[in-house]
Backbone as JSON, one array per atom type, in Angstrom:
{
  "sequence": "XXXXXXXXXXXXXXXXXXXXXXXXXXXXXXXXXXXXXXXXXXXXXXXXXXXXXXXXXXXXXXXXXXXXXXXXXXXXXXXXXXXXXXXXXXXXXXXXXXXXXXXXXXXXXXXXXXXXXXXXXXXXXXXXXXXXXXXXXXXXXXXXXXXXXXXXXX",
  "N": [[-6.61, -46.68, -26.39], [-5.78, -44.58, -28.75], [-2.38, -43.68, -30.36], [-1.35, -40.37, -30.09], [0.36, -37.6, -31.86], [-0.08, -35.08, -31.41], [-0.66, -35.4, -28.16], [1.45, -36.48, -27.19], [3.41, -34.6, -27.92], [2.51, -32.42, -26.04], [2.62, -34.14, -23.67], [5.28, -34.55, -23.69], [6.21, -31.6, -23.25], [5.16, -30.52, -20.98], [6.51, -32.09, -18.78], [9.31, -31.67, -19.64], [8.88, -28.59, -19.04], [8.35, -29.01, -16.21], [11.0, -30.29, -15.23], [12.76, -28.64, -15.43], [11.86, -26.4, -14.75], [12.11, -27.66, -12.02], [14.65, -28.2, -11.28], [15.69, -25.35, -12.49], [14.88, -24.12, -10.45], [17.03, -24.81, -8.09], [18.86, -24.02, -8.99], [21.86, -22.55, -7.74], [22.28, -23.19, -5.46], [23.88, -24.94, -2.75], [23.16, -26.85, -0.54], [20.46, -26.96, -0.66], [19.22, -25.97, 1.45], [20.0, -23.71, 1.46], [19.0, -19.81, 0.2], [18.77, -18.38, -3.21], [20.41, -16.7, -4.99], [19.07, -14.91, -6.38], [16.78, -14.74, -4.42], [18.48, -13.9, -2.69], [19.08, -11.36, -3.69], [16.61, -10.44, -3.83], [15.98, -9.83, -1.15], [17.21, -8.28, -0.25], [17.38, -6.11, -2.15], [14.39, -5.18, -1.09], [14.31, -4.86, 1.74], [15.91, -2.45, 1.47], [14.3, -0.6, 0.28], [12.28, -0.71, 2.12], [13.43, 0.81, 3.65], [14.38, 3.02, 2.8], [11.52, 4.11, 2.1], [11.3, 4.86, 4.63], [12.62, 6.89, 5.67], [15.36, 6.59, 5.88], [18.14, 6.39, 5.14], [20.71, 5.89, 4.9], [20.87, 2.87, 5.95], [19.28, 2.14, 3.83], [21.18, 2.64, 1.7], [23.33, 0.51, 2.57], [21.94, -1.67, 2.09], [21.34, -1.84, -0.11], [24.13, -2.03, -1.26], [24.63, -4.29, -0.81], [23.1, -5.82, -2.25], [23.4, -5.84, -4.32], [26.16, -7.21, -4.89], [24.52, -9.76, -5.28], [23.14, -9.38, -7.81], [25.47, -7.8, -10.05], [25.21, -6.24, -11.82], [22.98, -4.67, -12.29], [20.69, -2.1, -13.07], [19.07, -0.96, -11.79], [19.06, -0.97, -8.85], [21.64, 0.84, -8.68], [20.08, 3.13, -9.13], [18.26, 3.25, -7.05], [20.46, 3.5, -5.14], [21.17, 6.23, -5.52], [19.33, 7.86, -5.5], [19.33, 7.33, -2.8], [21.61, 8.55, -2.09], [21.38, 11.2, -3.06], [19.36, 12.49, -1.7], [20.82, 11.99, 1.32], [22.77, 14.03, 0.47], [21.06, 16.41, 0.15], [20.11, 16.86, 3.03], [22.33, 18.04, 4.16], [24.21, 21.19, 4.98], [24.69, 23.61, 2.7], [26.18, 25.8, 2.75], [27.74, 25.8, 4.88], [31.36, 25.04, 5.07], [32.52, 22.75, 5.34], [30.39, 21.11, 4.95], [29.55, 21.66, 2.57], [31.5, 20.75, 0.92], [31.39, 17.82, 1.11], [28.9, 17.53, 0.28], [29.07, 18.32, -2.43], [31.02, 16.0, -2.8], [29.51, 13.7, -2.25], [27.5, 14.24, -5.14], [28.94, 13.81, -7.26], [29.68, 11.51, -6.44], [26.98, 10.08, -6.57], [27.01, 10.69, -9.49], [29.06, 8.92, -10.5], [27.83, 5.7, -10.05], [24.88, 6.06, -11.44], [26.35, 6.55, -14.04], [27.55, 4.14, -14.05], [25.14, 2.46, -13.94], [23.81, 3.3, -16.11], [25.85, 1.77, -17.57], [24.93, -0.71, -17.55], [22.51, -0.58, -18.16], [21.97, 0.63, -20.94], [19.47, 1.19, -22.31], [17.4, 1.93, -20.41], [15.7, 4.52, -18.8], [15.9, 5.5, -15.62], [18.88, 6.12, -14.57], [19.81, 7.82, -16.24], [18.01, 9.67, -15.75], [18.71, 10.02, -12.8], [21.89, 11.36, -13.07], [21.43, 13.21, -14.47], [20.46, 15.15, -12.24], [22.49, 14.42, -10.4], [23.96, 16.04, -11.76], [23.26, 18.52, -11.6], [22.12, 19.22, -9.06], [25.35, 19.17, -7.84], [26.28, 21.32, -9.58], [24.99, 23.42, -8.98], [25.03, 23.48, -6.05], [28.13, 23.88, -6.02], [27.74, 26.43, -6.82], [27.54, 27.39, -9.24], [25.39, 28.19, -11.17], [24.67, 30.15, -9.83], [26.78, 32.14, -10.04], [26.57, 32.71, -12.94], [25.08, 35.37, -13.93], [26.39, 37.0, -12.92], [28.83, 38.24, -14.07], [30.4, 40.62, -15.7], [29.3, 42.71, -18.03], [30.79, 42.99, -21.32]],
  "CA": [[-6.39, -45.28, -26.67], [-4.89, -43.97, -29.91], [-1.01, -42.55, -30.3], [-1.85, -39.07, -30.69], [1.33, -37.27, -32.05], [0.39, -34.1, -30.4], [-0.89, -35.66, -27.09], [3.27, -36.56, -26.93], [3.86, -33.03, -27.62], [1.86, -31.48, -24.32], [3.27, -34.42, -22.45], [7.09, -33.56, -23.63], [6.2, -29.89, -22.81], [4.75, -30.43, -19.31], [7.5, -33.0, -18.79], [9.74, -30.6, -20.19], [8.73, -27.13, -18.16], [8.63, -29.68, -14.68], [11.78, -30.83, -14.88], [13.74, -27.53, -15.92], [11.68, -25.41, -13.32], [12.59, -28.08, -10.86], [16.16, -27.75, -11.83], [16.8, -24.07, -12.31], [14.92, -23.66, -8.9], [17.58, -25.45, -7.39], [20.48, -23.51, -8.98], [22.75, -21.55, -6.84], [22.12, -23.96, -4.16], [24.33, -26.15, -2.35], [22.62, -27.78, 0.17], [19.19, -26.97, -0.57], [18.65, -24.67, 2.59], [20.73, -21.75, 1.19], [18.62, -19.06, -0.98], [19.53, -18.48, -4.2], [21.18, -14.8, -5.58], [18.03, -14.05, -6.94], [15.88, -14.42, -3.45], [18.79, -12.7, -1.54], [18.89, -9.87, -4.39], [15.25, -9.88, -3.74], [15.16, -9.71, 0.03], [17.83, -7.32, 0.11], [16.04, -4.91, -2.66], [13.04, -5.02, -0.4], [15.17, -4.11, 2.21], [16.4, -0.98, 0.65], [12.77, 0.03, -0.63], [11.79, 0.21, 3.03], [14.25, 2.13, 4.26], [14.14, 4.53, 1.33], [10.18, 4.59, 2.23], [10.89, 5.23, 6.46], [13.8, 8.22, 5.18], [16.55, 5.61, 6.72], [19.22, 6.48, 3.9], [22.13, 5.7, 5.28], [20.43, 1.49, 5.95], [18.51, 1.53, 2.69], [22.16, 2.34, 0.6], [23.75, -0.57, 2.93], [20.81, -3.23, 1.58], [21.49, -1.97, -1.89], [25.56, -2.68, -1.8], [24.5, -5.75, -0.57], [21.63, -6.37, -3.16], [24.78, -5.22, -5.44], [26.74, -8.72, -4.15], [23.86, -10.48, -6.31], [23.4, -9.18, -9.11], [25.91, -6.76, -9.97], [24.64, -5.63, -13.26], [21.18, -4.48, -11.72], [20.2, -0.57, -12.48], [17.78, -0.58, -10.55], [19.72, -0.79, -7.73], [21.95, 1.58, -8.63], [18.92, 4.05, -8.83], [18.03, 3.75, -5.38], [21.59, 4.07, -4.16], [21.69, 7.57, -6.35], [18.36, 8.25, -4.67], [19.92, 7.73, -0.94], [23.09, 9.6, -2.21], [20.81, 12.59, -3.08], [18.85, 12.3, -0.48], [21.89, 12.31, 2.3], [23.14, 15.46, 0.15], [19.95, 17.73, 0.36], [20.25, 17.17, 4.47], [23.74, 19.25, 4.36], [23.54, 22.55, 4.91], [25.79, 24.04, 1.86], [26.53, 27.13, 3.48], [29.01, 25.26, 5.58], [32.2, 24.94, 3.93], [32.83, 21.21, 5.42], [29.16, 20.29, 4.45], [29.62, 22.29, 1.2], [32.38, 19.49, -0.08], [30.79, 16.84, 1.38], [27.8, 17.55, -1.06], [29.51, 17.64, -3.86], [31.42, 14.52, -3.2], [28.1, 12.92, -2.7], [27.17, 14.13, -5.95], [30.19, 13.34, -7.63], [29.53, 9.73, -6.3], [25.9, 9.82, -7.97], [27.31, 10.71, -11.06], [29.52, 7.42, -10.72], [27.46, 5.08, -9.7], [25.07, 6.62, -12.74], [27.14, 6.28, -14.79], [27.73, 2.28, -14.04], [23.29, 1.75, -14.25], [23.87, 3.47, -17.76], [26.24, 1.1, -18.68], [24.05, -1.54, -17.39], [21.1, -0.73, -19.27], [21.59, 2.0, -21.82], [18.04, 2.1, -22.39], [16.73, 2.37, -19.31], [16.25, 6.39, -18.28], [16.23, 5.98, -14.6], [19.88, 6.15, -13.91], [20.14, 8.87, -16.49], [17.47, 10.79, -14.96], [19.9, 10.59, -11.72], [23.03, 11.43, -13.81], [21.16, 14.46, -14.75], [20.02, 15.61, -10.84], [23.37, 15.02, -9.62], [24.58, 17.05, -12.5], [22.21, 19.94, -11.74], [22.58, 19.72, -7.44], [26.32, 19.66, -7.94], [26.6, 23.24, -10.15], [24.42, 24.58, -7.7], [26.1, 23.38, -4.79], [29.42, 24.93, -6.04], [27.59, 28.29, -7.45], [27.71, 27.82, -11.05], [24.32, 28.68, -11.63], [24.42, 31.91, -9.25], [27.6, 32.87, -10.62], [25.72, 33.48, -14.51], [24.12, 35.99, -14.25], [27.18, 38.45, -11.76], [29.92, 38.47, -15.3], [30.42, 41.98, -16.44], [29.62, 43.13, -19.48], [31.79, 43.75, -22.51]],
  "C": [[-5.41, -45.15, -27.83], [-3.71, -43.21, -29.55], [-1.71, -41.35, -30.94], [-0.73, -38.42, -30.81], [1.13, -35.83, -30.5], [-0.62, -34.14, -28.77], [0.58, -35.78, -26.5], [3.65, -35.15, -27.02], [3.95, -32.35, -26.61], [2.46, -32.26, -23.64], [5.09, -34.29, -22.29], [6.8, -32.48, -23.36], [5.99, -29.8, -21.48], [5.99, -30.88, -18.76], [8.92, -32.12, -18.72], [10.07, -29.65, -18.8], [8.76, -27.59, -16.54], [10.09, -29.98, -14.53], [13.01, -29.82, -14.67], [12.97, -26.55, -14.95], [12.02, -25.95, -12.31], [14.41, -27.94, -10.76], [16.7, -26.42, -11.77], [16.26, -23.39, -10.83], [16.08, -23.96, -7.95], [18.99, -24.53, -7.54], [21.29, -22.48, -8.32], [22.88, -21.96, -5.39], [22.87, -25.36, -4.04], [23.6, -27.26, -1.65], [21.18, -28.02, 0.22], [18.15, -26.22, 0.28], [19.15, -23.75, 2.37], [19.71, -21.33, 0.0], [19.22, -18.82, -2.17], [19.91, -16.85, -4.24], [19.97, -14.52, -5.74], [17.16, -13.69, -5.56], [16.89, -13.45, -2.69], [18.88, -11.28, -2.2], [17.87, -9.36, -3.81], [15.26, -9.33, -2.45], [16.06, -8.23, 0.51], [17.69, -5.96, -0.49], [14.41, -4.3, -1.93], [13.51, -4.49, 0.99], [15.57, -2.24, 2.72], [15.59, -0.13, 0.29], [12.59, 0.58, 0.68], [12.47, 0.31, 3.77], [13.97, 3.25, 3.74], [13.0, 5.3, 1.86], [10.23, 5.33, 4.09], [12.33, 6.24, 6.46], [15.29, 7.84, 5.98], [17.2, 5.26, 5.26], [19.86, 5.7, 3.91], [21.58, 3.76, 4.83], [20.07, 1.48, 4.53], [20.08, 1.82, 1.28], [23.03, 1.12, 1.42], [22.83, -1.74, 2.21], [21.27, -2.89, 0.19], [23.17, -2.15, -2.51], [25.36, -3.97, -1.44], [24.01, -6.86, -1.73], [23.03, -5.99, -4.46], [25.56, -6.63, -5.64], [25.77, -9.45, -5.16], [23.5, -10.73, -7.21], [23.72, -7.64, -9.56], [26.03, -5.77, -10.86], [23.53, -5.0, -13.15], [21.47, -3.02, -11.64], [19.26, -0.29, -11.78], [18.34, 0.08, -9.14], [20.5, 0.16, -7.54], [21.14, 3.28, -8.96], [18.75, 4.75, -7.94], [19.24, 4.15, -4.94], [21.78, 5.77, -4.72], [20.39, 8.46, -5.55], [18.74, 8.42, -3.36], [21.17, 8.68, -1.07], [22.58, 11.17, -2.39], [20.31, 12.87, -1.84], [19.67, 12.96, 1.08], [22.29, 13.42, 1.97], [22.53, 16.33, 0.15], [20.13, 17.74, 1.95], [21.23, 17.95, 4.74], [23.21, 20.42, 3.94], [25.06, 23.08, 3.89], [26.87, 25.12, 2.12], [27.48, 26.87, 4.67], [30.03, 25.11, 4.65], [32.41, 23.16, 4.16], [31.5, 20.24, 4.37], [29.14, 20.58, 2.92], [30.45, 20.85, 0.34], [32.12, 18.42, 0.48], [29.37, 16.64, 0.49], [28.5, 17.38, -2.32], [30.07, 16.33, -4.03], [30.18, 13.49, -3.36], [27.46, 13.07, -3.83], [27.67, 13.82, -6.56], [30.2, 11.45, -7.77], [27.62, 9.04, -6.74], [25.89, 9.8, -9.29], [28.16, 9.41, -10.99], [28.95, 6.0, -10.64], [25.93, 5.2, -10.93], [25.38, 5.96, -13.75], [27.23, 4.78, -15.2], [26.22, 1.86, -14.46], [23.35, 2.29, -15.89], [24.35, 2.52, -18.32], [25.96, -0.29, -18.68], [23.38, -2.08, -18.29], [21.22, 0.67, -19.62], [20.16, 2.49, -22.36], [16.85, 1.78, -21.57], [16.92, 4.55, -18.7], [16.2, 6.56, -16.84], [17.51, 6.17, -14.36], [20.43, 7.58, -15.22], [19.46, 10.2, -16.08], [18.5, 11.33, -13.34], [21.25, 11.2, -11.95], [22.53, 12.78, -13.93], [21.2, 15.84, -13.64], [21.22, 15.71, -10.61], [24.16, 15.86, -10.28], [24.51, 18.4, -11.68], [22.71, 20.16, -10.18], [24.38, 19.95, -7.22], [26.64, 21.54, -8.4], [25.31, 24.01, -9.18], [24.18, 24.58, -6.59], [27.27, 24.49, -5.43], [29.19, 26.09, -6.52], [27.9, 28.56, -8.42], [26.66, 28.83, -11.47], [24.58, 30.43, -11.13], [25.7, 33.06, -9.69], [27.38, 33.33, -12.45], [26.02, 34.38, -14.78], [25.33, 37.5, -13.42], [28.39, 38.71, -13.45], [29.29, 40.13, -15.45], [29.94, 41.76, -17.17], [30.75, 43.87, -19.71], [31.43, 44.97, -23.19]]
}
């Protein structure tokens, strides 16, 4: 059989892509039976999804501070938690005064959390689409909006 230059090529490349997928599979692992960050990100994003999906808030923002623990740069995650933070704040009845500032702090804490997936990934628009919402359910929680339109005229 003839040296074929680029028969050595494909077998450094296979060679190569086996040895370095066997390798970075391994990384984050001590003993070989612990998951890595990325599977417990994963299992704990999946988690969080179905909660979100079975209206189990409260559990599905616990999986996502968790899923937070793994990778703590992830907007995504801070998405969904802005999603369960809305979420928990449309169930208050505003017209309470306790529940009244208990909404806004919950929005208050969408706009922070927000805020952090922005500075994540500035060009991603889910976490500014939530930045926007808890803008908007805040001022009309505290009666910005409905207060407009009552001003005198000059």
């Amino acid at each position: 059989m003839k040296y074929c230059a680029a028969n050595n090529a494909i077998f450094l490349f296979l060679l190569f892509f086996l040895f370095t997928d066997s390798s970075f599979s391994q990384k984050g692992q001590s003993g070989g039976d612990e998951p890595t960050n990325e599977s417990q990100y994963n299992a704990h994003f999946k988690k969080a999804d179905y909660h979100l999906g079975k209206f189990k808030f409260e559990e599905s923002l616990q999986e996502c501070k968790e899923a937070l623990k793994y990778k703590p740069d992830d907007f995504l995650i801070r998405a969904m938690m802005c999603l369960d933070y809305y979420e928990i704040g449309e169930k208050l009845d505003a017209h309470k005064s306790e529940d009244k500032e208990r909404k806004i702090e919950i929005y208050d804490t969408m706009m922070v959390i927000a805020n952090e997936g922005i500075r994540c990934a500035p060009d991603k628009g889910e976490c500014y689409f939530m930045r926007g919402l808890a803008n908007a359910r805040r001022a009309t929680t505290k009666g910005v909006f409905s207060e407009l339109f009552t001003a005198k005229q000059i």
